[in-house]
PDB file of C-alpha atoms in Angstrom:
ATOM      1  CA  MET A   1       0.023  -0.059   0.044  1.00 49.00           C
ATOM      2  CA  ASN A   2       3.012   2.171  -0.062  1.00 44.00           C
ATOM      3  CA  GLY A   3       2.713   5.386  -2.365  1.00 43.00           C
ATOM      4  CA  ALA A   4      -0.872   4.996  -2.453  1.00 42.00           C
ATOM      5  CA  GLY A   5      -1.549   8.175  -0.157  1.00 45.00           C
ATOM      6  CA  PRO A   6      -2.580  10.496  -3.222  1.00 48.00           C
ATOM      7  CA  LEU A   7      -5.233   7.784  -4.164  1.00 67.00           C
ATOM      8  CA  LEU A   8      -7.065   7.527  -0.773  1.00 90.00           C
ATOM      9  CA  ARG A   9      -9.943   9.655  -0.568  1.00 94.00           C
ATOM     10  CA  VAL A  10     -13.772   8.695   0.167  1.00 96.00           C
ATOM     11  CA  GLN A  11     -16.549  11.304  -0.936  1.00 95.00           C
ATOM     12  CA  GLY A  12     -13.756  13.680  -2.021  1.00 93.00           C
ATOM     13  CA  ARG A  13     -11.878  13.683   1.432  1.00 93.00           C
ATOM     14  CA  ARG A  14      -8.447  12.527   1.759  1.00 94.00           C
ATOM     15  CA  VAL A  15      -7.973   9.220   3.821  1.00 95.00           C
ATOM     16  CA  SER A  16      -4.884   8.871   6.010  1.00 95.00           C
ATOM     17  CA  ALA A  17      -2.745   5.984   4.480  1.00 94.00           C
ATOM     18  CA  GLU A  18      -0.673   5.860   7.533  1.00 94.00           C
ATOM     19  CA  PRO A  19      -0.072   2.194   8.827  1.00 95.00           C
ATOM     20  CA  THR A  20      -2.162   2.518  11.700  1.00 96.00           C
ATOM     21  CA  ALA A  21      -4.931   3.795   9.689  1.00 96.00           C
ATOM     22  CA  PHE A  22      -5.211   1.809   6.482  1.00 97.00           C
ATOM     23  CA  GLY A  23      -4.165  -1.635   5.537  1.00 96.00           C
ATOM     24  CA  GLN A  24      -4.282  -4.763   3.618  1.00 95.00           C
ATOM     25  CA  LEU A  25      -7.213  -7.209   3.611  1.00 95.00           C
ATOM     26  CA  MET A  26      -5.399 -10.426   3.917  1.00 91.00           C
ATOM     27  CA  PRO A  27      -6.845 -13.431   2.152  1.00 95.00           C
ATOM     28  CA  VAL A  28      -7.746 -16.623   4.064  1.00 93.00           C
ATOM     29  CA  SER A  29      -6.025 -19.594   2.366  1.00 86.00           C
ATOM     30  CA  ASP A  30      -7.462 -21.561  -0.017  1.00 81.00           C
ATOM     31  CA  ASN A  31      -8.313 -24.377   1.756  1.00 82.00           C
ATOM     32  CA  ALA A  32      -9.540 -22.727   4.969  1.00 87.00           C
ATOM     33  CA  ASP A  33     -12.600 -24.400   6.565  1.00 93.00           C
ATOM     34  CA  ALA A  34     -15.534 -22.815   8.047  1.00 95.00           C
ATOM     35  CA  THR A  35     -14.238 -22.590  11.388  1.00 95.00           C
ATOM     36  CA  VAL A  36     -11.348 -20.395  10.164  1.00 95.00           C
ATOM     37  CA  VAL A  37     -13.531 -18.197   8.030  1.00 96.00           C
ATOM     38  CA  ARG A  38     -16.139 -17.606  10.767  1.00 97.00           C
ATOM     39  CA  ALA A  39     -13.193 -16.650  13.219  1.00 96.00           C
ATOM     40  CA  ARG A  40     -11.876 -14.080  10.872  1.00 95.00           C
ATOM     41  CA  LEU A  41     -15.489 -12.835  10.120  1.00 97.00           C
ATOM     42  CA  GLU A  42     -15.906 -12.112  13.974  1.00 96.00           C
ATOM     43  CA  THR A  43     -12.393 -10.560  14.307  1.00 95.00           C
ATOM     44  CA  ASP A  44     -12.260  -8.138  11.166  1.00 96.00           C
ATOM     45  CA  GLY A  45     -15.776  -8.330  10.163  1.00 97.00           C
ATOM     46  CA  GLY A  46     -14.771  -9.430   6.467  1.00 97.00           C
ATOM     47  CA  VAL A  47     -12.574 -11.969   4.702  1.00 97.00           C
ATOM     48  CA  LEU A  48     -10.975 -11.575   1.144  1.00 98.00           C
ATOM     49  CA  LEU A  49     -11.170 -14.464  -0.664  1.00 97.00           C
ATOM     50  CA  ARG A  50      -8.805 -15.036  -4.034  1.00 97.00           C
ATOM     51  CA  GLY A  51     -10.097 -17.025  -6.790  1.00 96.00           C
ATOM     52  CA  PHE A  52     -13.338 -17.530  -5.231  1.00 96.00           C
ATOM     53  CA  VAL A  53     -15.600 -17.701  -8.225  1.00 96.00           C
ATOM     54  CA  ASP A  54     -14.860 -18.995 -11.870  1.00 96.00           C
ATOM     55  CA  PRO A  55     -13.150 -16.201 -13.607  1.00 96.00           C
ATOM     56  CA  ALA A  56     -14.937 -17.231 -16.954  1.00 96.00           C
ATOM     57  CA  LYS A  57     -18.268 -16.551 -15.017  1.00 97.00           C
ATOM     58  CA  ILE A  58     -17.117 -13.526 -14.143  1.00 97.00           C
ATOM     59  CA  ALA A  59     -15.902 -12.362 -17.366  1.00 97.00           C
ATOM     60  CA  ALA A  60     -19.442 -13.403 -18.562  1.00 96.00           C
ATOM     61  CA  ALA A  61     -21.195 -11.099 -16.428  1.00 95.00           C
ATOM     62  CA  ALA A  62     -18.834  -8.029 -16.982  1.00 95.00           C
ATOM     63  CA  ARG A  63     -19.427  -8.338 -20.714  1.00 93.00           C
ATOM     64  CA  ALA A  64     -23.344  -8.363 -20.181  1.00 91.00           C
ATOM     65  CA  VAL A  65     -22.833  -5.142 -18.001  1.00 89.00           C
ATOM     66  CA  ARG A  66     -20.526  -3.607 -20.439  1.00 87.00           C
ATOM     67  CA  GLU A  67     -22.880  -3.890 -23.384  1.00 83.00           C
ATOM     68  CA  HIS A  68     -25.907  -2.809 -21.430  1.00 77.00           C
ATOM     69  CA  ILE A  69     -24.037   0.388 -20.485  1.00 73.00           C
ATOM     70  CA  GLU A  70     -22.587   1.280 -23.881  1.00 64.00           C
ATOM     71  CA  VAL A  71     -26.315   1.559 -25.581  1.00 52.00           C
ATOM     72  CA  ILE A  72     -27.445   3.958 -23.052  1.00 52.00           C
ATOM     73  CA  ASP A  73     -26.090   7.459 -23.011  1.00 49.00           C
ATOM     74  CA  GLY A  74     -24.906   9.457 -20.315  1.00 48.00           C
ATOM     75  CA  THR A  75     -22.904   8.708 -17.150  1.00 53.00           C
ATOM     76  CA  ASP A  76     -26.077   8.603 -14.594  1.00 58.00           C
ATOM     77  CA  VAL A  77     -26.268   4.932 -15.412  1.00 57.00           C
ATOM     78  CA  HIS A  78     -24.962   4.043 -11.760  1.00 57.00           C
ATOM     79  CA  ARG A  79     -27.933   6.260 -10.146  1.00 59.00           C
ATOM     80  CA  ASN A  80     -30.495   5.008 -12.601  1.00 66.00           C
ATOM     81  CA  LYS A  81     -32.534   2.214 -10.779  1.00 68.00           C
ATOM     82  CA  ARG A  82     -34.335   1.386 -13.744  1.00 72.00           C
ATOM     83  CA  VAL A  83     -31.076   0.316 -15.576  1.00 74.00           C
ATOM     84  CA  LEU A  84     -29.455  -1.304 -12.862  1.00 74.00           C
ATOM     85  CA  THR A  85     -32.520  -3.280 -12.062  1.00 77.00           C
ATOM     86  CA  ALA A  86     -32.422  -4.557 -15.556  1.00 78.00           C
ATOM     87  CA  LEU A  87     -28.861  -5.621 -15.372  1.00 83.00           C
ATOM     88  CA  ALA A  88     -29.493  -7.253 -12.106  1.00 85.00           C
ATOM     89  CA  ASP A  89     -31.487  -9.720 -13.840  1.00 86.00           C
ATOM     90  CA  ALA A  90     -29.405 -10.505 -16.949  1.00 90.00           C
ATOM     91  CA  PRO A  91     -28.875 -14.092 -17.197  1.00 94.00           C
ATOM     92  CA  GLU A  92     -24.889 -13.826 -16.646  1.00 95.00           C
ATOM     93  CA  VAL A  93     -25.561 -11.954 -13.502  1.00 94.00           C
ATOM     94  CA  ARG A  94     -28.386 -14.127 -11.944  1.00 94.00           C
ATOM     95  CA  ALA A  95     -26.565 -17.020 -12.865  1.00 95.00           C
ATOM     96  CA  LEU A  96     -23.486 -15.857 -10.326  1.00 96.00           C
ATOM     97  CA  ARG A  97     -26.270 -15.145  -7.813  1.00 94.00           C
ATOM     98  CA  GLN A  98     -27.591 -18.530  -8.209  1.00 94.00           C
ATOM     99  CA  ASP A  99     -24.335 -20.215  -8.369  1.00 96.00           C
ATOM    100  CA  ALA A 100     -24.454 -23.643  -6.601  1.00 96.00           C
ATOM    101  CA  GLN A 101     -20.845 -23.733  -5.367  1.00 96.00           C
ATOM    102  CA  VAL A 102     -21.476 -19.910  -3.817  1.00 97.00           C
ATOM    103  CA  ARG A 103     -24.361 -21.218  -1.931  1.00 97.00           C
ATOM    104  CA  ALA A 104     -22.749 -24.247  -0.498  1.00 97.00           C
ATOM    105  CA  TRP A 105     -19.904 -22.287   0.617  1.00 97.00           C
ATOM    106  CA  PHE A 106     -22.254 -19.908   2.458  1.00 98.00           C
ATOM    107  CA  SER A 107     -24.069 -22.881   3.853  1.00 98.00           C
ATOM    108  CA  ALA A 108     -20.811 -24.068   5.171  1.00 97.00           C
ATOM    109  CA  ILE A 109     -20.564 -20.685   6.934  1.00 98.00           C
ATOM    110  CA  PHE A 110     -23.983 -20.348   8.392  1.00 98.00           C
ATOM    111  CA  ASP A 111     -23.936 -24.094   9.388  1.00 97.00           C
ATOM    112  CA  GLU A 112     -27.311 -24.850   7.525  1.00 98.00           C
ATOM    113  CA  PRO A 113     -28.762 -24.099   4.136  1.00 98.00           C
ATOM    114  CA  ALA A 114     -28.212 -20.861   2.898  1.00 98.00           C
ATOM    115  CA  ARG A 115     -30.126 -18.655   0.229  1.00 97.00           C
ATOM    116  CA  SER A 116     -29.379 -15.472  -1.523  1.00 97.00           C
ATOM    117  CA  PHE A 117     -31.509 -12.661  -1.906  1.00 96.00           C
ATOM    118  CA  ASP A 118     -33.578 -12.325  -5.016  1.00 94.00           C
ATOM    119  CA  HIS A 119     -31.608  -9.334  -6.388  1.00 92.00           C
ATOM    120  CA  THR A 120     -28.027  -8.379  -6.816  1.00 94.00           C
ATOM    121  CA  TRP A 121     -26.870  -5.248  -6.770  1.00 94.00           C
ATOM    122  CA  VAL A 122     -24.869  -3.954  -9.934  1.00 93.00           C
ATOM    123  CA  ARG A 123     -22.177  -1.409  -9.465  1.00 91.00           C
ATOM    124  CA  ALA A 124     -21.319   0.724 -12.474  1.00 88.00           C
ATOM    125  CA  VAL A 125     -19.152   3.356 -10.820  1.00 89.00           C
ATOM    126  CA  PRO A 126     -17.730   6.086 -13.075  1.00 87.00           C
ATOM    127  CA  PRO A 127     -14.381   8.030 -12.292  1.00 90.00           C
ATOM    128  CA  GLY A 128     -14.827  10.782  -9.448  1.00 87.00           C
ATOM    129  CA  ASP A 129     -17.343   8.431  -7.632  1.00 81.00           C
ATOM    130  CA  GLY A 130     -17.183   6.617  -4.282  1.00 90.00           C
ATOM    131  CA  THR A 131     -19.529   5.289  -1.751  1.00 94.00           C
ATOM    132  CA  ALA A 132     -20.091   6.814   1.725  1.00 96.00           C
ATOM    133  CA  PRO A 133     -19.429   4.472   5.162  1.00 97.00           C
ATOM    134  CA  HIS A 134     -22.336   2.555   5.789  1.00 97.00           C
ATOM    135  CA  CYS A 135     -23.652  -1.046   7.061  1.00 98.00           C
ATOM    136  CA  ASP A 136     -26.069  -2.913   4.884  1.00 98.00           C
ATOM    137  CA  LEU A 137     -28.574  -3.931   7.790  1.00 97.00           C
ATOM    138  CA  PRO A 138     -30.326  -0.450   7.818  1.00 96.00           C
ATOM    139  CA  TYR A 139     -31.342  -1.427   4.370  1.00 96.00           C
ATOM    140  CA  MET A 140     -32.260  -5.071   4.211  1.00 96.00           C
ATOM    141  CA  ALA A 141     -32.857  -6.217   8.044  1.00 94.00           C
ATOM    142  CA  ARG A 142     -36.817  -6.632   8.077  1.00 96.00           C
ATOM    143  CA  GLY A 143     -36.402 -10.288   7.852  1.00 96.00           C
ATOM    144  CA  THR A 144     -33.496 -11.922   9.762  1.00 97.00           C
ATOM    145  CA  ASP A 145     -30.246  -9.971  10.895  1.00 97.00           C
ATOM    146  CA  ARG A 146     -28.165 -13.091   9.977  1.00 98.00           C
ATOM    147  CA  ILE A 147     -26.843 -11.852   6.393  1.00 98.00           C
ATOM    148  CA  LEU A 148     -23.562 -11.649   4.909  1.00 98.00           C
ATOM    149  CA  THR A 149     -22.424  -9.600   1.759  1.00 98.00           C
ATOM    150  CA  LEU A 150     -20.503 -11.076  -1.272  1.00 98.00           C
ATOM    151  CA  TRP A 151     -18.833  -8.330  -3.113  1.00 98.00           C
ATOM    152  CA  LEU A 152     -17.420  -9.430  -6.627  1.00 98.00           C
ATOM    153  CA  PRO A 153     -15.432  -6.991  -8.647  1.00 98.00           C
ATOM    154  CA  LEU A 154     -16.072  -7.686 -12.369  1.00 96.00           C
ATOM    155  CA  THR A 155     -12.664  -6.571 -13.558  1.00 95.00           C
ATOM    156  CA  ARG A 156      -9.464  -5.902 -12.183  1.00 96.00           C
ATOM    157  CA  VAL A 157      -9.792  -3.270  -9.362  1.00 97.00           C
ATOM    158  CA  THR A 158      -6.718  -1.283  -8.230  1.00 95.00           C
ATOM    159  CA  LEU A 159      -7.071   1.287  -5.467  1.00 95.00           C
ATOM    160  CA  ALA A 160      -7.278   4.037  -8.017  1.00 94.00           C
ATOM    161  CA  ASP A 161     -10.556   2.070  -9.215  1.00 95.00           C
ATOM    162  CA  GLY A 162     -12.434   2.967  -6.181  1.00 95.00           C
ATOM    163  CA  PRO A 163     -12.342  -0.733  -4.483  1.00 97.00           C
ATOM    164  CA  LEU A 164     -14.720  -1.945  -1.712  1.00 98.00           C
ATOM    165  CA  ALA A 165     -13.155  -1.300   2.070  1.00 98.00           C
ATOM    166  CA  ILE A 166     -13.975  -2.295   5.192  1.00 98.00           C
ATOM    167  CA  LEU A 167     -13.298  -0.812   8.475  1.00 98.00           C
ATOM    168  CA  SER A 168     -11.973  -3.595  10.831  1.00 98.00           C
ATOM    169  CA  GLY A 169     -13.837  -4.611  14.040  1.00 97.00           C
ATOM    170  CA  SER A 170     -16.446  -1.930  13.284  1.00 98.00           C
ATOM    171  CA  HIS A 171     -19.118  -4.823  13.701  1.00 98.00           C
ATOM    172  CA  GLN A 172     -18.661  -5.103  17.120  1.00 97.00           C
ATOM    173  CA  HIS A 173     -18.892  -1.182  18.264  1.00 97.00           C
ATOM    174  CA  PRO A 174     -21.694  -0.324  20.302  1.00 97.00           C
ATOM    175  CA  THR A 175     -22.493   2.744  18.253  1.00 97.00           C
ATOM    176  CA  ILE A 176     -22.636   0.651  15.231  1.00 97.00           C
ATOM    177  CA  GLN A 177     -25.342  -1.820  16.845  1.00 96.00           C
ATOM    178  CA  ASP A 178     -27.378   1.259  17.549  1.00 95.00           C
ATOM    179  CA  TYR A 179     -26.951   2.387  14.158  1.00 96.00           C
ATOM    180  CA  CYS A 180     -27.983  -0.912  12.384  1.00 96.00           C
ATOM    181  CA  ARG A 181     -31.254  -0.792  14.091  1.00 94.00           C
ATOM    182  CA  LEU A 182     -32.357   2.130  11.576  1.00 93.00           C
ATOM    183  CA  ASP A 183     -34.513   1.337   9.000  1.00 94.00           C
ATOM    184  CA  ALA A 184     -33.470   3.238   5.847  1.00 93.00           C
ATOM    185  CA  ASP A 185     -36.934   3.602   4.447  1.00 92.00           C
ATOM    186  CA  ARG A 186     -38.497   4.508   7.908  1.00 91.00           C
ATOM    187  CA  LEU A 187     -35.703   6.986   9.471  1.00 86.00           C
ATOM    188  CA  PRO A 188     -37.407   9.066  12.403  1.00 80.00           C
ATOM    189  CA  ARG A 189     -38.039  12.684  11.442  1.00 75.00           C
ATOM    190  CA  ARG A 190     -36.320  13.942  14.459  1.00 71.00           C
ATOM    191  CA  LEU A 191     -32.962  12.156  12.937  1.00 68.00           C
ATOM    192  CA  LEU A 192     -33.452  14.474   9.759  1.00 70.00           C
ATOM    193  CA  PRO A 193     -31.173  16.003   8.615  1.00 73.00           C
ATOM    194  CA  ARG A 194     -28.214  14.141   9.950  1.00 82.00           C
ATOM    195  CA  PHE A 195     -25.129  15.157  10.737  1.00 86.00           C
ATOM    196  CA  ARG A 196     -21.751  13.121  11.666  1.00 91.00           C
ATOM    197  CA  HIS A 197     -17.915  14.124  11.741  1.00 91.00           C
ATOM    198  CA  GLY A 198     -18.902  17.681  10.452  1.00 88.00           C
ATOM    199  CA  ARG A 199     -20.697  16.670   7.200  1.00 89.00           C
ATOM    200  CA  ARG A 200     -24.335  16.242   6.275  1.00 89.00           C
ATOM    201  CA  VAL A 201     -25.112  12.294   5.993  1.00 90.00           C
ATOM    202  CA  PRO A 202     -27.386  11.416   3.145  1.00 84.00           C
ATOM    203  CA  GLU A 203     -30.180   8.830   3.647  1.00 84.00           C
ATOM    204  CA  ALA A 204     -28.942   6.145   5.953  1.00 91.00           C
ATOM    205  CA  LYS A 205     -25.313   6.411   5.403  1.00 95.00           C
ATOM    206  CA  PHE A 206     -23.532   6.603   8.573  1.00 96.00           C
ATOM    207  CA  SER A 207     -20.886   9.087   7.886  1.00 96.00           C
ATOM    208  CA  ARG A 208     -19.212  10.731   4.831  1.00 95.00           C
ATOM    209  CA  ASN A 209     -15.987  11.173   6.487  1.00 96.00           C
ATOM    210  CA  ALA A 210     -13.920   7.844   6.481  1.00 97.00           C
ATOM    211  CA  ASP A 211     -11.367   9.145   8.749  1.00 97.00           C
ATOM    212  CA  GLY A 212     -13.790  10.546  11.456  1.00 97.00           C
ATOM    213  CA  CYS A 213     -15.231   7.096  11.368  1.00 97.00           C
ATOM    214  CA  ARG A 214     -12.133   5.215  12.145  1.00 97.00           C
ATOM    215  CA  ARG A 215     -11.150   8.001  14.758  1.00 97.00           C
ATOM    216  CA  GLU A 216     -14.632   7.192  16.359  1.00 97.00           C
ATOM    217  CA  LEU A 217     -14.906   3.474  16.295  1.00 97.00           C
ATOM    218  CA  GLY A 218     -11.236   2.210  16.187  1.00 97.00           C
ATOM    219  CA  GLY A 219      -9.706  -0.183  13.734  1.00 97.00           C
ATOM    220  CA  ARG A 220      -8.424   0.223   9.995  1.00 98.00           C
ATOM    221  CA  TRP A 221      -9.630   0.472   6.694  1.00 98.00           C
ATOM    222  CA  LEU A 222      -8.893  -2.505   4.868  1.00 98.00           C
ATOM    223  CA  THR A 223      -9.016  -3.153   1.120  1.00 97.00           C
ATOM    224  CA  SER A 224      -6.625  -4.728  -1.619  1.00 97.00           C
ATOM    225  CA  THR A 225      -6.484  -4.833  -5.148  1.00 96.00           C
ATOM    226  CA  PHE A 226      -8.340  -7.480  -7.056  1.00 98.00           C
ATOM    227  CA  GLU A 227      -8.727  -9.994  -9.910  1.00 97.00           C
ATOM    228  CA  PRO A 228     -11.817 -11.150 -11.643  1.00 97.00           C
ATOM    229  CA  GLY A 229     -12.839 -14.097  -9.302  1.00 97.00           C
ATOM    230  CA  ASP A 230     -11.680 -12.533  -6.089  1.00 98.00           C
ATOM    231  CA  ALA A 231     -14.301 -11.699  -3.614  1.00 98.00           C
ATOM    232  CA  VAL A 232     -14.841 -10.084  -0.393  1.00 98.00           C
ATOM    233  CA  VAL A 233     -17.568 -11.186   2.389  1.00 98.00           C
ATOM    234  CA  PHE A 234     -18.326  -9.259   5.178  1.00 98.00           C
ATOM    235  CA  SER A 235     -21.241  -8.925   7.919  1.00 98.00           C
ATOM    236  CA  ALA A 236     -23.975  -6.868   7.319  1.00 98.00           C
ATOM    237  CA  ARG A 237     -22.769  -4.849  10.546  1.00 98.00           C
ATOM    238  CA  THR A 238     -19.588  -4.267   9.414  1.00 98.00           C
ATOM    239  CA  LEU A 239     -18.968  -0.374   8.542  1.00 98.00           C
ATOM    240  CA  HIS A 240     -17.767  -0.207   4.689  1.00 98.00           C
ATOM    241  CA  CYS A 241     -17.195   1.977   1.795  1.00 98.00           C
ATOM    242  CA  SER A 242     -15.650   2.408  -1.672  1.00 97.00           C
ATOM    243  CA  LEU A 243     -12.750   4.630  -2.094  1.00 97.00           C
ATOM    244  CA  ASP A 244     -13.488   7.055  -4.594  1.00 96.00           C
ATOM    245  CA  ASN A 245     -12.615   6.307  -8.212  1.00 95.00           C
ATOM    246  CA  THR A 246      -9.705   8.129  -9.036  1.00 93.00           C
ATOM    247  CA  GLY A 247      -8.781   6.530 -12.433  1.00 91.00           C
ATOM    248  CA  ARG A 248      -9.991   6.760 -15.867  1.00 89.00           C
ATOM    249  CA  ARG A 249     -12.301   3.632 -16.004  1.00 89.00           C
ATOM    250  CA  TRP A 250     -15.498   2.768 -14.811  1.00 89.00           C
ATOM    251  CA  ARG A 251     -15.285   0.120 -11.984  1.00 92.00           C
ATOM    252  CA  LEU A 252     -18.058  -2.789 -12.179  1.00 93.00           C
ATOM    253  CA  SER A 253     -18.716  -4.834  -9.464  1.00 96.00           C
ATOM    254  CA  LEU A 254     -21.702  -6.879  -8.076  1.00 96.00           C
ATOM    255  CA  ASP A 255     -23.084  -7.421  -4.521  1.00 96.00           C
ATOM    256  CA  THR A 256     -25.226 -10.017  -3.383  1.00 97.00           C
ATOM    257  CA  ARG A 257     -26.674 -11.105   0.208  1.00 98.00           C
ATOM    258  CA  TYR A 258     -27.129 -14.078   1.577  1.00 98.00           C
ATOM    259  CA  GLN A 259     -28.625 -15.750   4.594  1.00 98.00           C
ATOM    260  CA  PRO A 260     -29.977 -18.863   6.044  1.00 98.00           C
ATOM    261  CA  ASP A 261     -32.625 -20.084   4.059  1.00 97.00           C
ATOM    262  CA  ALA A 262     -34.989 -20.959   7.053  1.00 97.00           C
ATOM    263  CA  ALA A 263     -34.958 -17.569   8.114  1.00 97.00           C
ATOM    264  CA  ALA A 264     -37.476 -14.732   7.263  1.00 96.00           C
ATOM    265  CA  CYS A 265     -36.372 -12.500   4.300  1.00 96.00           C
ATOM    266  CA  ASP A 266     -36.668  -8.893   4.068  1.00 96.00           C
ATOM    267  CA  PRO A 267     -39.651  -8.913   1.580  1.00 94.00           C
ATOM    268  CA  ARG A 268     -38.274  -5.908  -0.231  1.00 93.00           C
ATOM    269  CA  TRP A 269     -35.530  -8.141  -1.864  1.00 93.00           C
ATOM    270  CA  SER A 270     -37.294 -11.435  -2.048  1.00 89.00           C
ATOM    271  CA  GLY A 271     -39.815 -13.101  -4.127  1.00 82.00           C
ATOM    272  CA  ARG A 272     -42.088 -10.777  -6.377  1.00 65.00           C
ATOM    273  CA  ALA A 273     -41.290  -7.680  -4.364  1.00 65.00           C
ATOM    274  CA  ALA A 274     -37.658  -8.016  -5.249  1.00 76.00           C
ATOM    275  CA  PRO A 275     -36.897  -5.471  -7.996  1.00 77.00           C
ATOM    276  CA  ARG A 276     -37.121  -6.979 -11.727  1.00 59.00           C
TER     277      ARG A 276
END
């Protein structure tokens, strides 16, 4: 990570690259069993998995996303819910969500049969953009809170391309536990407008100041460079963001949520209610 300082920004604000503040998300070994993965999830809140998905399946999904983007005009595709919903239902993207080997891996981690949500979030992020720090539970916890997120880059992603980053240990902090009780679609009026770390916070995000999050909660922001087929799995209580895309190309990635099959699923993301 040395020498990457100028690239480290979140929501337009510089992020400290000091070793005590920012580091490498270390992969678990290919033969790590579920006990090892659970321990890493408990400690850091997330794990890096190299070569987790067949790169050929990733390449097929990347082609489908690119082809769809190329036929529409403008760079606001990443905020166009209609377009992103169509991309999420592309056969190549749906195949990744329904991949039997991936589902079997999550079943091992939950120690019971797992299922995915019926929706994949497609991220097509142009240069200049990034995602503010937040957790997933405020957006999808009307069923169970036993949710894990699978983040899959569709191309090689460097620090300049705006990769996902997690704040290690944040899932255990009492402030995050309280924040995760929010419902993004039912924010109490007394909380609006919301401010944290000196900046206004959009919707149910936690903050727009990544360094402010770290100073308040402790831990380090962890990320890496990624190749197609690599993945990050993290808790729905883990604070995460994406670095701003300071490169010259779009960052393409997918994220899908998994949970125990027997548990209730948030109706917004399951069955007929899921975006189509």
